[in-house]
Amino acid sequence: MDPHLLRTFVAVARLGSFSGAARDLGYTQSAVSQHIAALEGDLRTELLTRRPVRPTAAGARLLEHAGPLLLRLDAARADVARLAVAPPERITLAASPLALGPRTLTALPATGVTLRVMPRAEIPAAVATGAVDLGLVDGLAAPSDPLRLPDVAPLTVTGVGEDELAVLLPAGHPLAGRSALRLADLGDARWLDAPEAGIPLPAVRAALGMPGCRPSLRYDGTDLQTLYALSAAGHGLTLLPHRAAASVPPPAVAVPLSTPRLVHRTELLTPHTPTPPATALAHRLTTGA
């Protein structure tokens, strides 16, 4: 299967338009039509309806395979390029917002690094394809257990740190005076939907082991001070790593989570063939030296 034809198919399916895919890819519309016809001829099945432009059942199934296949090809290209191209003068480190703890920030060198804050779900692919040199991701896990990350390419995963968890809530909340909280007692509460600034609600629900955690206001930012203010104003609860909750200003409070026994884990993602500067930075981040 020709990857050029596959990329054209993905673009047409994503945009729902042959002309839109042509503009996006820099091809003529005739070339796009020829690519789709060649791919359908290779697979001996119709992949797209024409009016409207939508994937057929076979096309939808191919789309499920296309993303991982193309990502693997991009990762292979980036892996080879690291061996053939001179290392960049600056190293780009991608990190999800909650992965940036004090220990990590202290380990960063004074010069030569660009820190890029990204959504945690995008970081593995960014490292695999060479868009960034290293990545820091975070999530919930049982103590000493690795995070469940997508299999995008051969990446080296190293644990950087683990932290206890705490629940952020308004000072006037009935449970604010507790010394510790059980997640099972909070399933019926209203929660802030802050997927990047706090622990994402799907992860909280998975830890709860049942439906619950009704979302209230959604916050798409990454600023913790805004998250604290939203919680203090009564817009809902949030689960945070203890180090992030430890500096909560009043009138919000943070109460440690006692059960289930989970931690906030941070991991470093390194490509299969890192450049020497990336290797040096990875050593600093994992050892603090």
GROMACS .gro file of C-alpha atoms in nm:
model
  289
    1MET     CA    1   0.000   0.000   0.000
    2ASP     CA    2   0.151   0.331  -0.112
    3PRO     CA    3   0.175   0.568   0.188
    4HIS     CA    4   0.133   0.872  -0.041
    5LEU     CA    5  -0.205   0.737  -0.151
    6LEU     CA    6  -0.295   0.662   0.210
    7ARG     CA    7  -0.212   1.019   0.319
    8THR     CA    8  -0.433   1.154   0.041
    9PHE     CA    9  -0.718   0.927   0.150
   10VAL     CA   10  -0.688   1.043   0.512
   11ALA     CA   11  -0.694   1.408   0.403
   12VAL     CA   12  -1.004   1.359   0.186
   13ALA     CA   13  -1.185   1.169   0.463
   14ARG     CA   14  -1.087   1.428   0.726
   15LEU     CA   15  -1.196   1.728   0.517
   16GLY     CA   16  -1.489   1.562   0.340
   17SER     CA   17  -1.375   1.719   0.016
   18PHE     CA   18  -1.151   1.631  -0.277
   19SER     CA   19  -1.084   1.999  -0.350
   20GLY     CA   20  -1.012   2.073   0.017
   21ALA     CA   21  -0.763   1.785   0.031
   22ALA     CA   22  -0.598   1.914  -0.287
   23ARG     CA   23  -0.546   2.257  -0.129
   24ASP     CA   24  -0.426   2.105   0.195
   25LEU     CA   25  -0.174   1.873   0.028
   26GLY     CA   26  -0.064   2.103  -0.254
   27TYR     CA   27  -0.195   1.872  -0.529
   28THR     CA   28  -0.438   1.932  -0.812
   29GLN     CA   29  -0.789   1.800  -0.761
   30SER     CA   30  -0.731   1.564  -1.052
   31ALA     CA   31  -0.423   1.418  -0.876
   32VAL     CA   32  -0.625   1.363  -0.558
   33SER     CA   33  -0.895   1.181  -0.754
   34GLN     CA   34  -0.630   0.965  -0.920
   35HIS     CA   35  -0.476   0.881  -0.579
   36ILE     CA   36  -0.811   0.769  -0.439
   37ALA     CA   37  -0.890   0.567  -0.752
   38ALA     CA   38  -0.549   0.398  -0.735
   39LEU     CA   39  -0.594   0.312  -0.366
   40GLU     CA   40  -0.943   0.174  -0.427
   41GLY     CA   41  -0.804  -0.027  -0.718
   42ASP     CA   42  -0.527  -0.166  -0.500
   43LEU     CA   43  -0.772  -0.269  -0.225
   44ARG     CA   44  -1.045  -0.368  -0.474
   45THR     CA   45  -1.317  -0.185  -0.283
   46GLU     CA   46  -1.483   0.155  -0.270
   47LEU     CA   47  -1.343   0.363   0.017
   48LEU     CA   48  -1.536   0.690  -0.024
   49THR     CA   49  -1.883   0.787  -0.137
   50ARG     CA   50  -1.868   1.089  -0.366
   51ARG     CA   51  -2.182   1.292  -0.288
   52PRO     CA   52  -2.142   1.358  -0.004
   53VAL     CA   53  -1.776   1.262   0.041
   54ARG     CA   54  -1.779   1.014   0.329
   55PRO     CA   55  -1.592   0.693   0.414
   56THR     CA   56  -1.768   0.370   0.329
   57ALA     CA   57  -1.761   0.088   0.583
   58ALA     CA   58  -1.436  -0.031   0.426
   59GLY     CA   59  -1.301   0.327   0.427
   60ALA     CA   60  -1.384   0.371   0.795
   61ARG     CA   61  -1.198   0.050   0.874
   62LEU     CA   62  -0.897   0.167   0.673
   63LEU     CA   63  -0.897   0.497   0.866
   64GLU     CA   64  -0.857   0.299   1.189
   65HIS     CA   65  -0.533   0.154   1.050
   66ALA     CA   66  -0.413   0.463   0.864
   67GLY     CA   67  -0.326   0.683   1.162
   68PRO     CA   68  -0.097   0.431   1.336
   69LEU     CA   69   0.059   0.321   1.003
   70LEU     CA   70   0.145   0.675   0.895
   71LEU     CA   71   0.268   0.764   1.242
   72ARG     CA   72   0.504   0.465   1.238
   73LEU     CA   73   0.641   0.576   0.901
   74ASP     CA   74   0.697   0.931   1.030
   75ALA     CA   75   0.864   0.789   1.341
   76ALA     CA   76   1.097   0.575   1.128
   77ARG     CA   77   1.190   0.876   0.917
   78ALA     CA   78   1.265   1.083   1.229
   79ASP     CA   79   1.466   0.798   1.382
   80VAL     CA   80   1.691   0.772   1.076
   81ALA     CA   81   1.724   1.150   1.047
   82ARG     CA   82   1.861   1.175   1.402
   83LEU     CA   83   2.155   0.959   1.291
   84ALA     CA   84   2.214   1.143   0.966
   85VAL     CA   85   2.162   1.508   1.061
   86ALA     CA   86   2.374   1.722   1.293
   87PRO     CA   87   2.211   1.766   1.637
   88PRO     CA   88   2.014   2.091   1.676
   89GLU     CA   89   2.160   2.374   1.877
   90ARG     CA   90   1.854   2.378   2.102
   91ILE     CA   91   1.668   2.084   2.254
   92THR     CA   92   1.289   2.099   2.259
   93LEU     CA   93   1.125   1.941   2.563
   94ALA     CA   94   0.748   1.892   2.547
   95ALA     CA   95   0.561   1.857   2.875
   96SER     CA   96   0.204   1.828   2.989
   97PRO     CA   97   0.120   2.101   3.242
   98LEU     CA   98   0.107   1.879   3.550
   99ALA     CA   99   0.434   1.706   3.455
  100LEU     CA  100   0.627   2.022   3.536
  101GLY     CA  101   0.706   1.974   3.902
  102PRO     CA  102   0.970   2.170   4.096
  103ARG     CA  103   1.223   1.885   4.063
  104THR     CA  104   1.188   1.884   3.686
  105LEU     CA  105   1.214   2.261   3.653
  106THR     CA  106   1.522   2.270   3.874
  107ALA     CA  107   1.693   2.006   3.657
  108LEU     CA  108   1.658   2.212   3.338
  109PRO     CA  109   1.983   2.375   3.222
  110ALA     CA  110   2.000   2.753   3.208
  111THR     CA  111   2.042   2.763   2.828
  112GLY     CA  112   1.990   2.549   2.521
  113VAL     CA  113   1.639   2.420   2.594
  114THR     CA  114   1.298   2.520   2.460
  115LEU     CA  115   1.015   2.412   2.690
  116ARG     CA  116   0.688   2.351   2.508
  117VAL     CA  117   0.370   2.286   2.708
  118MET     CA  118   0.141   2.051   2.515
  119PRO     CA  119  -0.170   1.838   2.577
  120ARG     CA  120  -0.053   1.508   2.729
  121ALA     CA  121  -0.224   1.302   2.457
  122GLU     CA  122  -0.015   1.466   2.182
  123ILE     CA  123   0.329   1.422   2.337
  124PRO     CA  124   0.410   1.055   2.253
  125ALA     CA  125   0.351   1.114   1.881
  126ALA     CA  126   0.548   1.440   1.893
  127VAL     CA  127   0.850   1.259   2.037
  128ALA     CA  128   0.816   0.966   1.797
  129THR     CA  129   0.801   1.185   1.485
  130GLY     CA  130   1.083   1.420   1.589
  131ALA     CA  131   0.859   1.723   1.640
  132VAL     CA  132   1.020   1.748   1.984
  133ASP     CA  133   1.334   1.586   2.127
  134LEU     CA  134   1.197   1.464   2.461
  135GLY     CA  135   0.859   1.449   2.632
  136LEU     CA  136   0.727   1.456   2.987
  137VAL     CA  137   0.382   1.308   3.043
  138ASP     CA  138   0.175   1.252   3.356
  139GLY     CA  139  -0.122   1.049   3.471
  140LEU     CA  140  -0.275   0.833   3.741
  141ALA     CA  141  -0.124   0.495   3.828
  142ALA     CA  142  -0.091   0.250   4.112
  143PRO     CA  143   0.232   0.309   4.306
  144SER     CA  144   0.537   0.201   4.098
  145ASP     CA  145   0.317   0.103   3.801
  146PRO     CA  146   0.394   0.258   3.459
  147LEU     CA  147   0.145   0.479   3.279
  148ARG     CA  148  -0.062   0.332   2.998
  149LEU     CA  149   0.072   0.512   2.693
  150PRO     CA  150  -0.019   0.462   2.325
  151ASP     CA  151   0.214   0.239   2.125
  152VAL     CA  152   0.315   0.497   1.864
  153ALA     CA  153   0.677   0.389   1.806
  154PRO     CA  154   0.976   0.247   1.994
  155LEU     CA  155   1.021   0.494   2.280
  156THR     CA  156   1.219   0.461   2.602
  157VAL     CA  157   1.000   0.536   2.903
  158THR     CA  158   1.160   0.631   3.234
  159GLY     CA  159   0.981   0.715   3.556
  160VAL     CA  160   1.069   1.062   3.681
  161GLY     CA  161   0.859   1.087   3.995
  162GLU     CA  162   0.542   0.999   4.185
  163ASP     CA  163   0.329   1.221   4.404
  164GLU     CA  164   0.031   1.171   4.632
  165LEU     CA  165  -0.308   1.310   4.528
  166ALA     CA  166  -0.536   1.570   4.682
  167VAL     CA  167  -0.888   1.698   4.614
  168LEU     CA  168  -0.928   2.072   4.555
  169LEU     CA  169  -1.255   2.212   4.689
  170PRO     CA  170  -1.401   2.537   4.829
  171ALA     CA  171  -1.331   2.620   5.192
  172GLY     CA  172  -1.704   2.615   5.267
  173HIS     CA  173  -1.756   2.266   5.130
  174PRO     CA  174  -1.898   2.018   5.388
  175LEU     CA  175  -1.593   1.792   5.340
  176ALA     CA  176  -1.331   2.068   5.352
  177GLY     CA  177  -1.245   1.998   5.716
  178ARG     CA  178  -1.163   1.628   5.665
  179SER     CA  179  -0.807   1.506   5.713
  180ALA     CA  180  -0.845   1.277   5.410
  181LEU     CA  181  -1.109   1.187   5.152
  182ARG     CA  182  -1.220   0.873   4.975
  183LEU     CA  183  -1.295   0.908   4.606
  184ALA     CA  184  -1.603   0.687   4.651
  185ASP     CA  185  -1.755   0.959   4.871
  186LEU     CA  186  -1.722   1.215   4.592
  187GLY     CA  187  -1.878   1.032   4.299
  188ASP     CA  188  -2.203   1.230   4.322
  189ALA     CA  189  -2.027   1.567   4.354
  190ARG     CA  190  -1.990   1.821   4.076
  191TRP     CA  191  -1.641   1.834   3.927
  192LEU     CA  192  -1.455   2.096   3.730
  193ASP     CA  193  -1.379   1.964   3.382
  194ALA     CA  194  -1.018   2.084   3.351
  195PRO     CA  195  -0.846   1.822   3.130
  196GLU     CA  196  -0.504   1.991   3.120
  197ALA     CA  197  -0.485   2.190   3.445
  198GLY     CA  198  -0.609   1.899   3.661
  199ILE     CA  199  -0.645   1.522   3.642
  200PRO     CA  200  -0.886   1.460   3.348
  201LEU     CA  201  -1.236   1.350   3.446
  202PRO     CA  202  -1.221   1.023   3.245
  203ALA     CA  203  -0.920   0.922   3.456
  204VAL     CA  204  -1.105   1.017   3.776
  205ARG     CA  205  -1.407   0.811   3.670
  206ALA     CA  206  -1.182   0.516   3.584
  207ALA     CA  207  -1.028   0.538   3.932
  208LEU     CA  208  -1.377   0.553   4.083
  209GLY     CA  209  -1.468   0.237   3.893
  210MET     CA  210  -1.820   0.356   3.812
  211PRO     CA  211  -2.005   0.641   3.641
  212GLY     CA  212  -2.010   0.964   3.834
  213CYS     CA  213  -1.818   1.288   3.874
  214ARG     CA  214  -2.076   1.513   3.709
  215PRO     CA  215  -1.896   1.784   3.509
  216SER     CA  216  -1.979   2.146   3.582
  217LEU     CA  217  -1.783   2.429   3.422
  218ARG     CA  218  -1.517   2.332   3.166
  219TYR     CA  219  -1.176   2.501   3.181
  220ASP     CA  220  -0.950   2.449   2.879
  221GLY     CA  221  -0.654   2.645   3.016
  222THR     CA  222  -0.346   2.533   3.203
  223ASP     CA  223  -0.304   2.807   3.465
  224LEU     CA  224  -0.330   2.665   3.817
  225GLN     CA  225  -0.415   3.001   3.974
  226THR     CA  226  -0.727   3.017   3.758
  227LEU     CA  227  -0.813   2.662   3.856
  228TYR     CA  228  -0.778   2.752   4.225
  229ALA     CA  229  -1.006   3.053   4.178
  230LEU     CA  230  -1.270   2.848   3.996
  231SER     CA  231  -1.271   2.591   4.274
  232ALA     CA  232  -1.287   2.859   4.543
  233ALA     CA  233  -1.587   3.009   4.364
  234GLY     CA  234  -1.772   2.679   4.398
  235HIS     CA  235  -1.759   2.560   4.038
  236GLY     CA  236  -1.661   2.204   4.132
  237LEU     CA  237  -1.397   1.970   4.267
  238THR     CA  238  -1.064   1.889   4.103
  239LEU     CA  239  -0.810   1.612   4.159
  240LEU     CA  240  -0.448   1.734   4.166
  241PRO     CA  241  -0.103   1.606   4.255
  242HIS     CA  242  -0.029   1.698   4.615
  243ARG     CA  243   0.263   1.926   4.521
  244ALA     CA  244   0.027   2.136   4.305
  245ALA     CA  245  -0.241   2.140   4.573
  246ALA     CA  246   0.002   2.227   4.852
  247SER     CA  247   0.021   2.592   4.746
  248VAL     CA  248  -0.355   2.646   4.714
  249PRO     CA  249  -0.448   2.996   4.838
  250PRO     CA  250  -0.763   3.047   5.048
  251PRO     CA  251  -1.059   3.030   5.015
  252ALA     CA  252  -0.987   2.702   4.831
  253VAL     CA  253  -0.849   2.405   5.025
  254ALA     CA  254  -0.683   2.076   4.930
  255VAL     CA  255  -0.757   1.754   5.118
  256PRO     CA  256  -0.539   1.442   5.065
  257LEU     CA  257  -0.698   1.147   4.886
  258SER     CA  258  -0.676   0.830   5.095
  259THR     CA  259  -0.844   0.569   4.873
  260PRO     CA  260  -0.810   0.429   4.617
  261ARG     CA  261  -0.433   0.399   4.654
  262LEU     CA  262  -0.321   0.592   4.350
  263VAL     CA  263  -0.037   0.830   4.270
  264HIS     CA  264   0.027   1.100   4.016
  265ARG     CA  265   0.313   0.966   3.803
  266THR     CA  266   0.543   1.155   3.566
  267GLU     CA  267   0.742   0.977   3.293
  268LEU     CA  268   1.007   1.086   3.045
  269LEU     CA  269   0.972   0.974   2.683
  270THR     CA  270   1.295   0.941   2.483
  271PRO     CA  271   1.319   0.844   2.114
  272HIS     CA  272   1.486   0.519   2.012
  273THR     CA  273   1.794   0.703   1.885
  274PRO     CA  274   1.823   1.028   2.083
  275THR     CA  275   2.081   1.288   1.990
  276PRO     CA  276   2.371   1.339   2.234
  277PRO     CA  277   2.223   1.669   2.365
  278ALA     CA  278   1.887   1.497   2.420
  279THR     CA  279   2.061   1.211   2.602
  280ALA     CA  280   2.235   1.462   2.831
  281LEU     CA  281   1.910   1.641   2.908
  282ALA     CA  282   1.732   1.311   2.972
  283HIS     CA  283   2.004   1.222   3.226
  284ARG     CA  284   1.951   1.553   3.407
  285LEU     CA  285   1.574   1.505   3.418
  286THR     CA  286   1.585   1.147   3.547
  287THR     CA  287   1.866   1.190   3.799
  288GLY     CA  288   1.832   1.557   3.892
  289ALA     CA  289   2.202   1.600   3.815
   0.00000   0.00000   0.00000
